[in-house]
């Protein structure tokens, strides 16, 4: 009986860990420069099909409420990000590079991340969260990686993270 309970608990934790609605919430702070509300959410993974995976996060300031920095990440790879595109319900958006250099993180031997910010209208983030189909393609110095943010019934942690981000932006506006 005890082994069954342990097995059920382990299964429940595994399923909860795979849930696309889980993830961190947005971080809210105040700018020391102008006291503007600042909302950030760390990149969360898209619906990945392999070890190398794309992700999205975001950064917003009340100083420029109509603009958001969309943080594009590639997990488990160290590559310079040279561009990114979104296909939102069939309409393609070529994202404007905000940062010249790609940031790299090695969070231990097993986890690597490449990340770059892209300036987008806040309305574009809303389009992602209300779309039926959004794919992200990230161009790098060694090719490209693409994953679904949402594709019909297949959604991702990034999709739900952007929803949490926008809800907090609305509260701070």
PDB file of C-alpha atoms in Angstrom:
ATOM      1  CA  UNK A   1       0.000   0.000   0.000  1.00  0.00           C
ATOM      2  CA  UNK A   2       2.787   2.388   0.940  1.00  0.00           C
ATOM      3  CA  UNK A   3       4.589   1.723  -2.373  1.00  0.00           C
ATOM      4  CA  UNK A   4       1.375   2.520  -4.252  1.00  0.00           C
ATOM      5  CA  UNK A   5       1.026   5.844  -2.422  1.00  0.00           C
ATOM      6  CA  UNK A   6       4.638   6.748  -3.145  1.00  0.00           C
ATOM      7  CA  UNK A   7       4.127   5.785  -6.794  1.00  0.00           C
ATOM      8  CA  UNK A   8       0.973   7.895  -7.039  1.00  0.00           C
ATOM      9  CA  UNK A   9       2.696  10.862  -5.403  1.00  0.00           C
ATOM     10  CA  UNK A  10       5.659  10.575  -7.780  1.00  0.00           C
ATOM     11  CA  UNK A  11       3.307  10.358 -10.766  1.00  0.00           C
ATOM     12  CA  UNK A  12       1.390  13.416  -9.593  1.00  0.00           C
ATOM     13  CA  UNK A  13       4.618  15.403  -9.214  1.00  0.00           C
ATOM     14  CA  UNK A  14       5.762  14.312 -12.681  1.00  0.00           C
ATOM     15  CA  UNK A  15       2.478  15.366 -14.284  1.00  0.00           C
ATOM     16  CA  UNK A  16       2.460  18.665 -12.371  1.00  0.00           C
ATOM     17  CA  UNK A  17       6.009  19.339 -13.543  1.00  0.00           C
ATOM     18  CA  UNK A  18       4.911  18.846 -17.147  1.00  0.00           C
ATOM     19  CA  UNK A  19       1.925  21.159 -16.855  1.00  0.00           C
ATOM     20  CA  UNK A  20       2.136  24.050 -19.283  1.00  0.00           C
ATOM     21  CA  UNK A  21       0.309  26.370 -16.891  1.00  0.00           C
ATOM     22  CA  UNK A  22       3.019  26.093 -14.235  1.00  0.00           C
ATOM     23  CA  UNK A  23       5.984  28.438 -14.028  1.00  0.00           C
ATOM     24  CA  UNK A  24       7.133  31.553 -12.288  1.00  0.00           C
ATOM     25  CA  UNK A  25       5.027  34.647 -11.926  1.00  0.00           C
ATOM     26  CA  UNK A  26       5.967  38.136 -13.031  1.00  0.00           C
ATOM     27  CA  UNK A  27       8.334  40.228 -10.936  1.00  0.00           C
ATOM     28  CA  UNK A  28       7.075  43.747 -10.197  1.00  0.00           C
ATOM     29  CA  UNK A  29       9.399  46.526  -9.087  1.00  0.00           C
ATOM     30  CA  UNK A  30       9.765  50.302  -9.191  1.00  0.00           C
ATOM     31  CA  UNK A  31      12.414  52.102 -11.172  1.00  0.00           C
ATOM     32  CA  UNK A  32      14.860  53.985  -8.968  1.00  0.00           C
ATOM     33  CA  UNK A  33      15.277  56.500 -11.786  1.00  0.00           C
ATOM     34  CA  UNK A  34      11.671  57.637 -12.330  1.00  0.00           C
ATOM     35  CA  UNK A  35       9.587  55.474  -9.953  1.00  0.00           C
ATOM     36  CA  UNK A  36       7.809  53.836 -12.918  1.00  0.00           C
ATOM     37  CA  UNK A  37       6.333  50.376 -12.458  1.00  0.00           C
ATOM     38  CA  UNK A  38       8.461  47.670 -14.088  1.00  0.00           C
ATOM     39  CA  UNK A  39       7.101  44.188 -14.854  1.00  0.00           C
ATOM     40  CA  UNK A  40       9.369  41.283 -15.852  1.00  0.00           C
ATOM     41  CA  UNK A  41       8.856  37.600 -16.427  1.00  0.00           C
ATOM     42  CA  UNK A  42      11.736  35.213 -17.030  1.00  0.00           C
ATOM     43  CA  UNK A  43      11.777  33.177 -20.238  1.00  0.00           C
ATOM     44  CA  UNK A  44       9.672  30.019 -20.152  1.00  0.00           C
ATOM     45  CA  UNK A  45       9.927  27.177 -22.651  1.00  0.00           C
ATOM     46  CA  UNK A  46       7.814  26.844 -25.761  1.00  0.00           C
ATOM     47  CA  UNK A  47       6.277  23.508 -26.861  1.00  0.00           C
ATOM     48  CA  UNK A  48       9.586  21.822 -27.611  1.00  0.00           C
ATOM     49  CA  UNK A  49      10.173  18.674 -29.593  1.00  0.00           C
ATOM     50  CA  UNK A  50      13.839  18.158 -28.686  1.00  0.00           C
ATOM     51  CA  UNK A  51      16.578  19.023 -26.212  1.00  0.00           C
ATOM     52  CA  UNK A  52      17.323  22.417 -27.760  1.00  0.00           C
ATOM     53  CA  UNK A  53      14.277  24.551 -27.101  1.00  0.00           C
ATOM     54  CA  UNK A  54      13.125  28.134 -27.607  1.00  0.00           C
ATOM     55  CA  UNK A  55      11.482  30.246 -24.947  1.00  0.00           C
ATOM     56  CA  UNK A  56       9.919  33.647 -24.346  1.00  0.00           C
ATOM     57  CA  UNK A  57       9.980  36.129 -21.489  1.00  0.00           C
ATOM     58  CA  UNK A  58       9.141  39.839 -21.329  1.00  0.00           C
ATOM     59  CA  UNK A  59      10.055  43.191 -19.760  1.00  0.00           C
ATOM     60  CA  UNK A  60       7.729  46.226 -19.591  1.00  0.00           C
ATOM     61  CA  UNK A  61       7.958  49.686 -18.026  1.00  0.00           C
ATOM     62  CA  UNK A  62       5.116  52.115 -17.345  1.00  0.00           C
ATOM     63  CA  UNK A  63       7.382  54.826 -18.766  1.00  0.00           C
ATOM     64  CA  UNK A  64       6.806  53.358 -22.252  1.00  0.00           C
ATOM     65  CA  UNK A  65       3.557  51.405 -21.854  1.00  0.00           C
ATOM     66  CA  UNK A  66       3.069  50.676 -25.555  1.00  0.00           C
ATOM     67  CA  UNK A  67       6.425  48.877 -25.866  1.00  0.00           C
ATOM     68  CA  UNK A  68       7.632  45.574 -24.476  1.00  0.00           C
ATOM     69  CA  UNK A  69      11.007  43.909 -24.669  1.00  0.00           C
ATOM     70  CA  UNK A  70      10.312  40.327 -25.710  1.00  0.00           C
ATOM     71  CA  UNK A  71      13.131  38.180 -24.342  1.00  0.00           C
ATOM     72  CA  UNK A  72      13.874  35.361 -26.787  1.00  0.00           C
ATOM     73  CA  UNK A  73      15.809  32.396 -25.396  1.00  0.00           C
ATOM     74  CA  UNK A  74      17.322  29.188 -26.634  1.00  0.00           C
ATOM     75  CA  UNK A  75      17.729  26.628 -23.875  1.00  0.00           C
ATOM     76  CA  UNK A  76      20.435  23.931 -23.895  1.00  0.00           C
ATOM     77  CA  UNK A  77      22.544  25.731 -26.497  1.00  0.00           C
ATOM     78  CA  UNK A  78      25.126  28.489 -26.601  1.00  0.00           C
ATOM     79  CA  UNK A  79      24.729  30.281 -29.943  1.00  0.00           C
ATOM     80  CA  UNK A  80      24.651  33.922 -30.959  1.00  0.00           C
ATOM     81  CA  UNK A  81      21.050  34.898 -31.737  1.00  0.00           C
ATOM     82  CA  UNK A  82      20.969  36.885 -34.989  1.00  0.00           C
ATOM     83  CA  UNK A  83      17.207  37.361 -35.394  1.00  0.00           C
ATOM     84  CA  UNK A  84      13.726  36.144 -34.533  1.00  0.00           C
ATOM     85  CA  UNK A  85      10.344  35.905 -36.227  1.00  0.00           C
ATOM     86  CA  UNK A  86       6.860  35.168 -34.957  1.00  0.00           C
ATOM     87  CA  UNK A  87       4.124  33.567 -37.039  1.00  0.00           C
ATOM     88  CA  UNK A  88       0.883  34.585 -35.307  1.00  0.00           C
ATOM     89  CA  UNK A  89      -2.193  33.033 -36.908  1.00  0.00           C
ATOM     90  CA  UNK A  90      -0.492  33.115 -40.317  1.00  0.00           C
ATOM     91  CA  UNK A  91       0.894  36.656 -40.096  1.00  0.00           C
ATOM     92  CA  UNK A  92       4.697  36.860 -39.898  1.00  0.00           C
ATOM     93  CA  UNK A  93       6.412  39.459 -37.712  1.00  0.00           C
ATOM     94  CA  UNK A  94      10.149  40.107 -38.069  1.00  0.00           C
ATOM     95  CA  UNK A  95      11.259  41.197 -34.588  1.00  0.00           C
ATOM     96  CA  UNK A  96      13.436  44.300 -34.091  1.00  0.00           C
ATOM     97  CA  UNK A  97      16.688  43.546 -32.261  1.00  0.00           C
ATOM     98  CA  UNK A  98      16.948  45.556 -29.039  1.00  0.00           C
ATOM     99  CA  UNK A  99      20.334  44.288 -27.843  1.00  0.00           C
ATOM    100  CA  UNK A 100      23.435  44.022 -30.020  1.00  0.00           C
ATOM    101  CA  UNK A 101      24.931  41.089 -28.146  1.00  0.00           C
ATOM    102  CA  UNK A 102      23.465  37.754 -27.127  1.00  0.00           C
ATOM    103  CA  UNK A 103      23.616  36.995 -23.402  1.00  0.00           C
ATOM    104  CA  UNK A 104      24.849  33.537 -22.458  1.00  0.00           C
ATOM    105  CA  UNK A 105      24.239  31.695 -19.203  1.00  0.00           C
ATOM    106  CA  UNK A 106      25.686  28.376 -18.172  1.00  0.00           C
ATOM    107  CA  UNK A 107      23.649  27.346 -15.162  1.00  0.00           C
ATOM    108  CA  UNK A 108      25.726  24.258 -14.465  1.00  0.00           C
ATOM    109  CA  UNK A 109      26.951  21.485 -16.716  1.00  0.00           C
ATOM    110  CA  UNK A 110      23.478  20.445 -17.852  1.00  0.00           C
ATOM    111  CA  UNK A 111      21.825  23.799 -18.525  1.00  0.00           C
ATOM    112  CA  UNK A 112      22.882  26.433 -21.033  1.00  0.00           C
ATOM    113  CA  UNK A 113      20.935  29.418 -22.310  1.00  0.00           C
ATOM    114  CA  UNK A 114      21.303  32.042 -25.040  1.00  0.00           C
ATOM    115  CA  UNK A 115      19.049  35.100 -24.750  1.00  0.00           C
ATOM    116  CA  UNK A 116      18.406  38.365 -26.598  1.00  0.00           C
ATOM    117  CA  UNK A 117      15.847  41.169 -26.237  1.00  0.00           C
ATOM    118  CA  UNK A 118      13.614  42.345 -29.085  1.00  0.00           C
ATOM    119  CA  UNK A 119      11.533  45.539 -28.971  1.00  0.00           C
ATOM    120  CA  UNK A 120       7.879  44.885 -29.864  1.00  0.00           C
ATOM    121  CA  UNK A 121       4.574  46.717 -29.410  1.00  0.00           C
ATOM    122  CA  UNK A 122       2.772  45.509 -26.287  1.00  0.00           C
ATOM    123  CA  UNK A 123      -0.177  44.750 -28.586  1.00  0.00           C
ATOM    124  CA  UNK A 124       1.961  42.052 -30.268  1.00  0.00           C
ATOM    125  CA  UNK A 125       2.308  40.228 -26.937  1.00  0.00           C
ATOM    126  CA  UNK A 126      -1.495  40.413 -26.607  1.00  0.00           C
ATOM    127  CA  UNK A 127      -1.848  38.913 -30.103  1.00  0.00           C
ATOM    128  CA  UNK A 128       0.297  35.958 -29.026  1.00  0.00           C
ATOM    129  CA  UNK A 129      -1.861  35.294 -25.955  1.00  0.00           C
ATOM    130  CA  UNK A 130      -5.128  35.450 -27.903  1.00  0.00           C
ATOM    131  CA  UNK A 131      -3.935  33.478 -30.925  1.00  0.00           C
ATOM    132  CA  UNK A 132      -4.799  29.934 -31.935  1.00  0.00           C
ATOM    133  CA  UNK A 133      -1.404  29.359 -33.529  1.00  0.00           C
ATOM    134  CA  UNK A 134       1.906  31.101 -32.821  1.00  0.00           C
ATOM    135  CA  UNK A 135       5.338  29.785 -33.745  1.00  0.00           C
ATOM    136  CA  UNK A 136       8.699  31.346 -32.878  1.00  0.00           C
ATOM    137  CA  UNK A 137      11.704  30.954 -35.200  1.00  0.00           C
ATOM    138  CA  UNK A 138      15.057  32.005 -33.751  1.00  0.00           C
ATOM    139  CA  UNK A 139      17.954  32.503 -36.163  1.00  0.00           C
ATOM    140  CA  UNK A 140      21.467  31.820 -34.882  1.00  0.00           C
ATOM    141  CA  UNK A 141      24.972  31.733 -36.273  1.00  0.00           C
ATOM    142  CA  UNK A 142      24.517  27.986 -36.840  1.00  0.00           C
ATOM    143  CA  UNK A 143      21.002  27.914 -38.364  1.00  0.00           C
ATOM    144  CA  UNK A 144      17.627  28.300 -36.717  1.00  0.00           C
ATOM    145  CA  UNK A 145      15.433  26.734 -34.045  1.00  0.00           C
ATOM    146  CA  UNK A 146      11.636  26.923 -34.073  1.00  0.00           C
ATOM    147  CA  UNK A 147       8.922  25.813 -31.668  1.00  0.00           C
ATOM    148  CA  UNK A 148       5.228  26.403 -31.112  1.00  0.00           C
ATOM    149  CA  UNK A 149       4.174  28.913 -28.483  1.00  0.00           C
ATOM    150  CA  UNK A 150       0.652  27.631 -29.110  1.00  0.00           C
ATOM    151  CA  UNK A 151      -0.689  25.457 -31.901  1.00  0.00           C
ATOM    152  CA  UNK A 152      -4.338  24.536 -31.385  1.00  0.00           C
ATOM    153  CA  UNK A 153      -4.513  22.286 -28.329  1.00  0.00           C
ATOM    154  CA  UNK A 154      -0.710  22.249 -27.917  1.00  0.00           C
ATOM    155  CA  UNK A 155       0.334  25.185 -25.754  1.00  0.00           C
ATOM    156  CA  UNK A 156       3.451  25.950 -23.737  1.00  0.00           C
ATOM    157  CA  UNK A 157       4.770  27.366 -20.493  1.00  0.00           C
ATOM    158  CA  UNK A 158       5.771  30.503 -22.433  1.00  0.00           C
ATOM    159  CA  UNK A 159       2.189  31.010 -23.632  1.00  0.00           C
ATOM    160  CA  UNK A 160       0.828  30.957 -20.067  1.00  0.00           C
ATOM    161  CA  UNK A 161       3.767  33.014 -18.729  1.00  0.00           C
ATOM    162  CA  UNK A 162       2.963  35.778 -21.223  1.00  0.00           C
ATOM    163  CA  UNK A 163      -0.672  35.705 -20.056  1.00  0.00           C
ATOM    164  CA  UNK A 164       0.488  36.162 -16.438  1.00  0.00           C
ATOM    165  CA  UNK A 165       2.823  38.940 -17.584  1.00  0.00           C
ATOM    166  CA  UNK A 166       0.040  40.843 -19.384  1.00  0.00           C
ATOM    167  CA  UNK A 167      -2.336  40.469 -16.428  1.00  0.00           C
ATOM    168  CA  UNK A 168       0.283  42.140 -14.223  1.00  0.00           C
ATOM    169  CA  UNK A 169       0.939  44.862 -16.827  1.00  0.00           C
ATOM    170  CA  UNK A 170      -2.811  45.629 -16.795  1.00  0.00           C
ATOM    171  CA  UNK A 171      -2.756  45.870 -12.977  1.00  0.00           C
ATOM    172  CA  UNK A 172       0.190  48.288 -13.099  1.00  0.00           C
ATOM    173  CA  UNK A 173      -1.221  50.481 -15.905  1.00  0.00           C
TER     174      UNK A 173
END
